[in-house]
């Protein structure tokens, strides 16, 4: 039975429930040939890029900024350009969320100095963004007491005061944060001026906000955001990618996505070409042109 493997992220993030909904939707259209789509947990965006390059998976959810760095051989991919990535769609905005204990005395990013903070695991988009944010504030990882674990492995430590905070680049609300958010915790802002400077240096990291009451009682928090992309290898069959794109936007897959997570409502064909940092796969190009969503000649809008 041929498998179509979709790289996602940790169990307490948004990638996994969204990826699982996509896998169910894709599999439902393949009953004739027996192909099955499966959602696989992973270390996140950076790990997904490398798994795609090694042909360990066929598709993945990847932050747009991570995809850009992989394509250009910068940042985490310095010296190892990975040109074999192409997009099916832009899905929804991900936002940097830094959740800290109020009694740790952390009111801004600079207050993270000497604090025990989880930066997510190696291979995650969160870690890549946190390094950029710390640098913008004149800090490095060595200024913190860093921990490199997925949120599902750090929530208990945070609740038991063995950690001062966790960071997560994820759609909102993130299950890991929603699970324990209470008046004992707060979210650390990224100052809008710093976010604007970061955007100048890293164009696909955008100033954004975590809307008020995304987590009950938490006010609007300025932060950074980037789009999550659905990505495939360029060697995946064009006809198959056309069918995947068609299935992504059918009514049943849209229903599955909305049921999987509140951000499923943000996944619309109207925003499917926002924030792309990769060329579209030819199969996706064919679909969007047929539906008048992509001008002739464009591979990246």
XYZ file of C-alpha atoms in Angstrom:
301
model
C 0.000 0.000 0.000
C 1.740 3.247 -1.130
C 2.044 5.847 1.615
C 1.999 9.601 1.123
C 3.814 10.873 4.210
C 3.129 14.386 5.537
C 5.646 15.853 8.001
C 3.979 17.905 10.732
C 5.364 18.869 14.163
C 4.872 18.018 17.815
C 1.624 16.622 19.191
C 0.875 19.824 21.145
C 1.299 22.188 18.222
C -1.035 23.074 15.346
C 0.851 21.309 12.534
C -0.160 17.851 13.724
C -3.968 18.295 13.879
C -3.940 20.243 10.599
C -1.675 17.640 8.958
C -3.856 14.811 10.222
C -6.966 16.477 8.763
C -5.162 16.856 5.434
C -4.126 13.199 5.500
C -7.721 12.071 6.094
C -8.964 14.354 3.324
C -6.331 13.194 0.841
C -6.835 9.512 1.655
C -10.578 9.781 1.074
C -9.952 10.568 -2.607
C -7.587 7.629 -3.157
C -9.867 4.685 -2.443
C -9.461 3.382 -5.993
C -5.679 2.899 -5.997
C -5.197 2.137 -2.297
C -2.854 5.062 -1.626
C -2.966 6.332 1.960
C -1.820 9.667 3.364
C -0.404 9.693 6.893
C 0.566 12.564 9.196
C 3.929 12.068 10.905
C 5.117 13.925 13.993
C 8.482 15.642 13.651
C 10.845 18.210 15.112
C 9.153 20.911 13.040
C 9.904 23.011 9.976
C 13.687 22.591 9.748
C 13.442 18.846 10.330
C 10.671 18.631 7.728
C 12.835 20.349 5.098
C 15.629 17.866 5.664
C 13.229 14.916 5.626
C 11.841 16.103 2.282
C 15.356 16.463 0.879
C 16.148 12.884 1.980
C 12.852 11.609 0.487
C 11.740 10.379 3.900
C 8.417 12.182 3.413
C 6.500 13.451 0.387
C 4.924 16.614 1.824
C 5.199 18.778 4.914
C 4.015 21.852 6.747
C 6.872 24.361 6.850
C 7.207 27.957 7.992
C 7.658 30.302 5.029
C 10.837 31.802 6.490
C 12.403 28.365 6.988
C 11.527 27.430 3.411
C 13.172 30.660 2.205
C 16.376 29.940 4.119
C 16.486 26.361 2.836
C 16.057 27.531 -0.748
C 18.838 30.104 -0.378
C 21.234 28.177 1.865
C 21.161 30.652 4.749
C 20.564 30.454 8.496
C 20.082 26.863 9.615
C 20.876 25.773 6.050
C 24.100 27.724 5.581
C 26.149 25.934 2.933
C 23.406 23.417 2.072
C 20.929 24.918 -0.392
C 17.853 22.726 -0.804
C 16.252 23.672 -4.139
C 13.888 20.700 -4.350
C 10.994 22.320 -2.450
C 7.807 23.577 -4.082
C 4.572 24.835 -2.584
C 0.976 23.699 -2.853
C -0.507 26.505 -0.758
C -0.085 29.002 2.015
C -2.322 27.880 4.867
C -2.469 30.249 7.854
C -0.306 32.669 9.870
C 1.864 31.283 12.673
C 2.723 33.549 15.586
C 5.631 33.572 18.016
C 4.311 32.863 21.507
C 6.559 33.117 24.552
C 4.660 31.961 27.634
C 6.284 32.691 31.002
C 5.508 32.431 34.678
C 4.518 35.835 36.056
C 6.538 35.223 39.214
C 9.707 34.865 37.089
C 9.800 38.638 36.567
C 9.822 38.447 32.758
C 8.110 41.440 31.141
C 10.068 41.691 27.890
C 12.539 39.736 25.791
C 15.591 41.222 27.532
C 14.261 39.844 30.829
C 14.872 36.333 29.483
C 18.560 36.737 30.336
C 19.634 34.061 32.826
C 16.149 32.508 32.756
C 15.419 28.824 32.120
C 13.537 28.967 28.856
C 12.506 26.226 26.443
C 13.352 27.264 22.878
C 11.759 24.159 21.274
C 13.887 21.355 19.908
C 16.656 21.426 17.343
C 15.115 21.354 13.885
C 12.121 23.495 14.808
C 11.052 26.742 13.206
C 10.535 28.103 16.708
C 14.216 27.810 17.534
C 15.175 29.500 14.259
C 12.895 32.462 15.003
C 13.931 32.684 18.656
C 17.574 33.019 17.604
C 16.621 35.926 15.348
C 14.574 37.593 18.091
C 17.268 37.193 20.736
C 19.848 38.652 18.342
C 17.598 41.661 17.664
C 17.573 42.347 21.410
C 21.341 41.906 21.737
C 21.120 38.459 23.306
C 22.196 34.939 22.359
C 21.137 31.502 23.553
C 24.120 31.442 25.911
C 22.634 34.424 27.784
C 19.767 32.149 28.771
C 19.636 28.788 30.508
C 18.077 27.153 27.431
C 16.150 23.912 27.181
C 15.534 22.283 23.785
C 12.324 20.297 24.018
C 8.903 20.240 22.383
C 6.106 21.838 24.441
C 4.523 18.474 25.223
C 7.679 17.642 27.185
C 7.962 20.989 28.979
C 4.445 21.926 30.082
C 4.627 19.925 33.304
C 8.009 21.453 34.149
C 6.590 24.925 33.575
C 3.572 24.217 35.772
C 5.872 22.856 38.492
C 8.170 25.917 38.313
C 11.185 24.030 36.971
C 11.038 26.252 33.881
C 10.536 29.991 33.628
C 8.925 29.848 30.195
C 8.392 28.125 26.862
C 8.430 29.452 23.306
C 6.392 28.246 20.374
C 5.995 29.409 16.778
C 2.519 28.163 16.065
C -0.953 29.003 14.975
C -3.191 30.442 17.647
C -4.577 29.207 19.919
C -1.800 26.653 20.433
C -3.003 23.578 22.384
C 0.201 23.518 24.447
C -0.452 27.032 25.743
C -4.237 26.820 25.964
C -3.897 23.707 28.135
C -2.294 25.523 31.059
C -2.847 29.252 30.470
C -4.046 30.866 33.704
C -3.548 34.141 35.622
C -0.180 32.716 36.758
C 1.226 33.056 33.233
C 1.684 35.791 30.666
C 2.861 36.174 27.067
C 6.023 38.149 26.301
C 5.639 40.827 23.605
C 8.001 41.539 20.727
C 8.184 45.333 20.578
C 6.670 46.578 17.281
C 9.810 48.613 16.529
C 11.979 45.521 16.951
C 9.534 43.478 14.867
C 9.781 46.073 12.083
C 13.586 45.887 12.182
C 13.477 42.088 12.042
C 11.115 42.315 9.055
C 13.612 44.513 7.205
C 16.323 41.879 7.691
C 14.064 38.859 7.256
C 11.243 39.878 4.868
C 9.033 36.867 5.542
C 8.894 37.487 9.289
C 6.091 40.005 9.663
C 4.969 42.196 12.573
C 1.775 40.697 13.923
C -0.373 40.336 17.021
C -1.861 37.585 19.126
C -5.473 38.848 19.264
C -6.995 39.681 22.639
C -8.715 36.725 24.311
C -7.072 34.179 22.035
C -6.337 32.786 25.488
C -9.040 33.836 27.977
C -8.171 37.047 29.791
C -4.925 37.694 27.862
C -4.819 41.111 26.120
C -3.552 41.688 22.586
C 0.178 40.935 22.399
C 2.486 42.275 19.644
C 4.684 39.579 18.148
C 6.039 38.184 14.869
C 4.160 36.038 12.407
C 4.929 33.980 9.327
C 2.768 31.850 7.062
C 2.688 28.065 7.263
C 3.097 26.491 3.832
C 2.058 23.087 2.529
C 5.166 21.937 0.646
C 6.066 18.966 -1.547
C 9.220 17.775 -3.278
C 9.500 18.962 -6.862
C 9.700 15.347 -8.096
C 6.212 14.433 -6.829
C 4.050 13.573 -9.839
C 2.325 16.613 -11.371
C -1.024 14.860 -11.749
C -0.890 13.763 -8.097
C -0.153 17.294 -6.873
C -3.013 18.615 -9.020
C -5.339 16.154 -7.257
C -3.913 17.099 -3.850
C -4.517 20.783 -4.531
C -8.035 20.070 -5.755
C -8.714 17.947 -2.667
C -7.282 20.587 -0.307
C -9.985 23.011 -1.420
C -12.944 20.644 -1.629
C -15.799 20.933 0.848
C -14.986 17.765 2.820
C -11.322 18.636 3.445
C -12.334 22.157 4.425
C -14.804 20.673 6.921
C -12.084 18.409 8.343
C -9.686 21.341 8.725
C -12.265 23.490 10.517
C -13.040 20.615 12.885
C -9.344 19.928 13.555
C -8.418 23.361 14.898
C -9.856 26.914 15.026
C -7.199 27.957 12.495
C -8.821 25.631 10.000
C -11.239 28.500 9.378
C -8.294 30.625 8.190
C -7.321 28.112 5.485
C -9.101 29.473 2.431
C -8.415 29.466 -1.274
C -8.645 33.269 -1.187
C -5.471 33.418 0.946
C -3.777 30.354 -0.559
C -1.078 32.403 -2.303
C -0.255 34.817 0.551
C 3.300 34.877 1.871
C 4.711 32.223 -0.457
C 8.502 31.942 -0.431
C 8.713 29.017 -2.857
C 7.629 28.483 -6.432
C 4.374 26.596 -6.766
C 4.559 22.988 -7.911
C 3.384 22.674 -11.563
C 0.441 20.560 -10.423
C -0.694 23.360 -8.118
C -0.087 25.960 -10.840
C -2.403 24.003 -13.156
C -5.176 23.968 -10.542
C -4.934 27.660 -9.626
C -4.873 28.765 -13.266
C -7.973 26.706 -13.999
C -9.682 28.506 -11.117
C -8.398 31.953 -12.160
C -6.425 32.374 -8.942
C -3.026 32.722 -10.618
C -2.073 35.000 -13.533
C -0.387 33.433 -16.530
C 3.398 33.266 -16.142
C 3.467 33.433 -12.348
C 4.871 30.609 -10.224
C 5.205 32.766 -7.113
C 2.518 35.473 -6.885
